[in-house]
mmCIF file of C-alpha atoms in Angstrom:
data_model
loop_
_atom_site.group_PDB
_atom_site.id
_atom_site.type_symbol
_atom_site.label_atom_id
_atom_site.label_comp_id
_atom_site.label_asym_id
_atom_site.label_seq_id
_atom_site.Cartn_x
_atom_site.Cartn_y
_atom_site.Cartn_z
ATOM 1 C CA ILE A 5 -25.375 254.321 86.086
ATOM 2 C CA THR A 6 -27.903 251.668 86.267
ATOM 3 C CA LYS A 7 -30.710 251.728 89.115
ATOM 4 C CA LYS A 8 -28.999 248.875 90.819
ATOM 5 C CA GLY A 9 -25.707 250.716 90.601
ATOM 6 C CA PHE A 10 -27.001 253.656 91.719
ATOM 7 C CA PHE A 11 -28.690 251.996 94.806
ATOM 8 C CA SER A 12 -25.604 250.268 95.723
ATOM 9 C CA LYS A 13 -23.348 253.605 95.535
ATOM 10 C CA HIS A 14 -25.784 255.037 98.313
ATOM 11 C CA SER A 15 -26.031 252.001 100.251
ATOM 12 C CA LEU A 16 -29.985 251.909 99.333
ATOM 13 C CA ALA A 17 -32.332 248.761 98.901
ATOM 14 C CA LEU A 18 -33.870 248.370 95.869
ATOM 15 C CA ASN A 19 -37.458 246.774 97.667
ATOM 16 C CA LYS A 20 -38.259 249.785 99.951
ATOM 17 C CA PRO A 21 -39.742 253.437 98.652
ATOM 18 C CA LEU A 22 -37.219 256.203 97.814
ATOM 19 C CA LEU A 23 -37.982 259.653 98.522
ATOM 20 C CA THR A 24 -36.219 262.305 96.328
ATOM 21 C CA LEU A 25 -35.617 265.783 98.110
ATOM 22 C CA LEU A 26 -34.424 268.523 96.076
ATOM 23 C CA PRO A 27 -34.374 271.750 98.233
ATOM 24 C CA GLY A 28 -33.174 274.382 95.860
ATOM 25 C CA SER A 29 -30.099 275.041 93.826
ATOM 26 C CA ARG A 30 -29.230 278.422 95.953
ATOM 27 C CA GLN A 31 -27.965 278.615 99.590
ATOM 28 C CA GLN A 32 -30.905 281.400 100.092
ATOM 29 C CA GLU A 33 -33.316 278.955 98.898
ATOM 30 C CA ILE A 34 -31.742 275.879 100.972
ATOM 31 C CA ASP A 35 -31.942 278.348 104.039
ATOM 32 C CA ARG A 36 -35.484 278.811 103.654
ATOM 33 C CA HIS A 37 -36.823 275.358 102.396
ATOM 34 C CA TRP A 38 -33.959 273.074 104.672
ATOM 35 C CA PRO A 39 -35.806 273.284 107.842
ATOM 36 C CA ILE A 40 -38.928 272.453 106.617
ATOM 37 C CA PHE A 41 -37.692 269.609 104.311
ATOM 38 C CA ASN A 42 -35.776 268.144 107.283
ATOM 39 C CA ASP A 43 -38.972 268.216 109.514
ATOM 40 C CA VAL A 44 -40.829 266.132 106.562
ATOM 41 C CA ILE A 45 -37.908 263.624 106.661
ATOM 42 C CA ASN A 46 -38.114 263.437 110.356
ATOM 43 C CA LYS A 47 -42.047 263.049 110.350
ATOM 44 C CA LEU A 48 -42.104 260.602 107.432
ATOM 45 C CA HIS A 49 -39.124 258.199 108.844
ATOM 46 C CA ASN A 50 -41.166 257.940 112.294
ATOM 47 C CA ILE A 51 -44.419 257.052 110.053
ATOM 48 C CA PHE A 52 -42.568 254.967 107.576
ATOM 49 C CA PRO A 53 -39.375 253.515 109.212
ATOM 50 C CA ASN A 54 -38.491 251.499 105.879
ATOM 51 C CA ILE A 55 -38.656 254.882 103.372
ATOM 52 C CA GLN A 56 -35.449 255.841 102.222
ATOM 53 C CA PHE A 57 -34.240 259.387 101.360
ATOM 54 C CA ILE A 58 -31.926 260.670 99.064
ATOM 55 C CA ILE A 59 -31.183 264.672 98.517
ATOM 56 C CA GLY A 60 -30.228 266.002 94.948
ATOM 57 C CA LYS A 61 -27.578 268.442 96.220
ATOM 58 C CA ALA A 62 -26.577 271.306 94.089
ATOM 59 C CA PRO A 63 -23.085 272.394 93.880
ATOM 60 C CA ASP A 64 -21.774 274.928 96.630
ATOM 61 C CA VAL A 65 -24.716 274.524 99.162
ATOM 62 C CA PHE A 66 -24.571 273.363 102.659
ATOM 63 C CA LEU A 67 -27.355 271.419 104.581
ATOM 64 C CA PRO A 68 -26.869 271.856 108.345
ATOM 65 C CA ASN A 69 -28.201 269.193 110.374
ATOM 66 C CA CYS A 70 -28.611 266.714 107.776
ATOM 67 C CA PRO A 71 -30.070 263.005 109.506
ATOM 68 C CA ASP A 72 -27.430 260.383 109.000
ATOM 69 C CA PHE A 73 -29.868 258.002 107.183
ATOM 70 C CA VAL A 74 -30.492 260.423 104.551
ATOM 71 C CA HIS A 75 -28.349 259.745 101.057
ATOM 72 C CA ILE A 76 -26.957 262.738 99.228
ATOM 73 C CA GLU A 77 -26.356 262.722 95.396
ATOM 74 C CA LYS A 78 -23.755 265.473 94.516
ATOM 75 C CA ASP A 79 -22.014 263.864 91.257
ATOM 76 C CA ASN A 80 -25.512 263.707 89.560
ATOM 77 C CA PRO A 81 -28.644 265.287 91.238
ATOM 78 C CA ARG A 82 -30.850 264.152 88.122
ATOM 79 C CA LEU A 83 -30.282 260.675 89.086
ATOM 80 C CA THR A 84 -32.278 260.920 92.073
ATOM 81 C CA MET A 85 -35.334 261.965 90.145
ATOM 82 C CA TYR A 86 -34.766 258.892 87.740
ATOM 83 C CA TYR A 87 -34.690 256.468 90.415
ATOM 84 C CA GLY A 88 -36.579 257.741 93.167
ATOM 85 C CA ASP A 89 -40.158 256.470 93.706
ATOM 86 C CA THR A 90 -41.603 260.368 94.662
ATOM 87 C CA GLY A 91 -40.202 263.723 95.205
ATOM 88 C CA LEU A 92 -40.484 266.774 97.166
ATOM 89 C CA ILE A 93 -39.208 269.311 95.135
ATOM 90 C CA ALA A 94 -38.363 273.462 95.452
ATOM 91 C CA SER A 95 -40.431 275.084 92.448
ATOM 92 C CA GLY A 96 -38.266 275.625 89.361
ATOM 93 C CA THR A 97 -36.758 273.778 86.361
ATOM 94 C CA ALA A 98 -36.449 270.231 88.263
ATOM 95 C CA THR A 99 -40.387 270.390 88.674
ATOM 96 C CA LEU A 100 -40.429 270.187 85.010
ATOM 97 C CA GLU A 101 -37.593 267.428 84.553
ATOM 98 C CA ALA A 102 -39.817 265.302 87.193
ATOM 99 C CA ALA A 103 -42.718 265.256 84.604
ATOM 100 C CA VAL A 104 -40.555 264.115 82.020
ATOM 101 C CA LEU A 105 -39.271 261.520 84.199
ATOM 102 C CA SER A 106 -42.790 260.662 85.749
ATOM 103 C CA LEU A 107 -41.737 261.132 89.158
ATOM 104 C CA PRO A 108 -44.969 261.920 91.078
ATOM 105 C CA ALA A 109 -43.982 264.834 93.066
ATOM 106 C CA VAL A 110 -45.445 267.720 95.647
ATOM 107 C CA VAL A 111 -44.119 271.211 94.598
ATOM 108 C CA CYS A 112 -43.180 273.812 97.242
ATOM 109 C CA TYR A 113 -41.264 277.176 97.493
ATOM 110 C CA LYS A 114 -40.906 279.782 100.146
ATOM 111 C CA THR A 115 -39.247 283.368 99.513
ATOM 112 C CA SER A 116 -39.090 286.153 101.459
ATOM 113 C CA LYS A 117 -42.543 288.164 102.800
ATOM 114 C CA ILE A 118 -41.355 291.268 100.530
ATOM 115 C CA THR A 119 -40.723 289.092 97.132
ATOM 116 C CA TYR A 120 -43.347 287.075 97.758
ATOM 117 C CA TRP A 121 -45.873 290.245 97.958
ATOM 118 C CA ILE A 122 -43.884 292.109 94.743
ATOM 119 C CA GLY A 123 -44.549 288.659 92.884
ATOM 120 C CA LYS A 124 -47.882 288.402 93.378
ATOM 121 C CA ARG A 125 -48.769 291.903 92.231
ATOM 122 C CA LEU A 126 -46.246 291.782 89.081
ATOM 123 C CA ALA A 127 -47.138 288.229 88.051
ATOM 124 C CA LYS A 128 -50.891 287.227 87.601
ATOM 125 C CA VAL A 129 -50.412 283.236 87.463
ATOM 126 C CA LYS A 130 -52.824 280.883 88.723
ATOM 127 C CA TYR A 131 -49.776 278.465 89.670
ATOM 128 C CA LEU A 132 -46.252 278.787 90.277
ATOM 129 C CA SER A 133 -44.784 275.118 89.158
ATOM 130 C CA LEU A 134 -44.113 274.836 85.446
ATOM 131 C CA ILE A 135 -46.134 271.814 85.239
ATOM 132 C CA ASN A 136 -49.277 273.336 86.415
ATOM 133 C CA LEU A 137 -48.440 276.646 84.267
ATOM 134 C CA ILE A 138 -48.249 274.630 80.989
ATOM 135 C CA ALA A 139 -50.924 272.365 81.546
ATOM 136 C CA ASN A 140 -53.106 275.582 82.981
ATOM 137 C CA ARG A 141 -54.698 273.188 85.713
ATOM 138 C CA LYS A 142 -53.065 271.337 88.601
ATOM 139 C CA ILE A 143 -51.535 268.199 88.015
ATOM 140 C CA VAL A 144 -49.154 268.633 91.024
ATOM 141 C CA PRO A 145 -49.848 270.176 94.337
ATOM 142 C CA GLU A 146 -48.219 273.381 95.224
ATOM 143 C CA PHE A 147 -47.400 274.674 98.863
ATOM 144 C CA ILE A 148 -46.048 278.185 98.595
ATOM 145 C CA GLN A 149 -45.049 280.524 101.724
ATOM 146 C CA GLN A 150 -46.930 279.664 104.704
ATOM 147 C CA GLN A 151 -48.540 276.616 102.990
ATOM 148 C CA MET A 152 -45.515 275.215 103.192
ATOM 149 C CA ASN A 153 -45.332 273.248 106.403
ATOM 150 C CA ALA A 154 -44.065 269.782 107.175
ATOM 151 C CA GLU A 155 -47.587 268.465 108.099
ATOM 152 C CA ALA A 156 -48.839 269.754 104.777
ATOM 153 C CA LEU A 157 -46.209 268.065 102.978
ATOM 154 C CA VAL A 158 -46.080 265.139 104.377
ATOM 155 C CA LYS A 159 -50.205 264.556 104.110
ATOM 156 C CA ALA A 160 -49.730 265.538 100.153
ATOM 157 C CA ILE A 161 -46.566 262.904 100.163
ATOM 158 C CA ILE A 162 -47.828 259.791 101.565
ATOM 159 C CA PRO A 163 -50.381 259.060 98.632
ATOM 160 C CA LEU A 164 -47.900 259.278 96.070
ATOM 161 C CA LEU A 165 -45.629 256.929 97.987
ATOM 162 C CA SER A 166 -47.665 253.457 96.631
ATOM 163 C CA ASP A 167 -49.871 252.660 93.564
ATOM 164 C CA THR A 168 -52.611 255.031 94.552
ATOM 165 C CA PRO A 169 -55.275 257.126 92.461
ATOM 166 C CA GLU A 170 -53.640 260.168 93.246
ATOM 167 C CA ARG A 171 -50.220 259.051 91.669
ATOM 168 C CA ASP A 172 -51.634 257.446 88.643
ATOM 169 C CA LYS A 173 -53.955 260.937 88.150
ATOM 170 C CA MET A 174 -50.510 262.647 88.412
ATOM 171 C CA ILE A 175 -48.744 260.582 86.127
ATOM 172 C CA SER A 176 -51.315 260.504 83.403
ATOM 173 C CA GLY A 177 -51.130 264.399 83.639
ATOM 174 C CA TYR A 178 -47.618 263.990 82.775
ATOM 175 C CA LYS A 179 -48.181 262.384 80.144
ATOM 176 C CA GLN A 180 -50.571 265.031 78.391
ATOM 177 C CA ILE A 181 -48.092 267.741 79.046
ATOM 178 C CA THR A 182 -44.901 265.897 77.961
ATOM 179 C CA LYS A 183 -46.374 264.529 74.913
#
């Protein structure tokens, strides 16, 4: 599907920014992430009334209280990354896809306190996102556990919505790891 076809399918305007939202592929992730994603959507919509939102929805997950102005792609969630301007992505393989597609993104993840505690003791890594792990440096901002809050995510997303040094630096970092 072409960009024009994709935008037409979802009644999106080609001349307005599109934020891709990938809150997770399992209901347990959605349950933890979606309230925060929803808060981000509402805050960004208040700051930038012309921003458009599209969710790459995994099969068999339910997104409660989704605002009417948010569009949902169920057939091919990857297209949301292909045609989005910026992404808010739950940590996982989608973050690597974002790098391959040069989609500037903010990465986040929240799990249960006990799972996080166990994971921190077992895995001695500096980063959570595959992009940062591969590069062994911070290319995308990561917001994990308590750091994953709407205010922090909005603050990190805003500079990626337009042509900024932060956006250019991220895309340059992607190119270094995807060559």
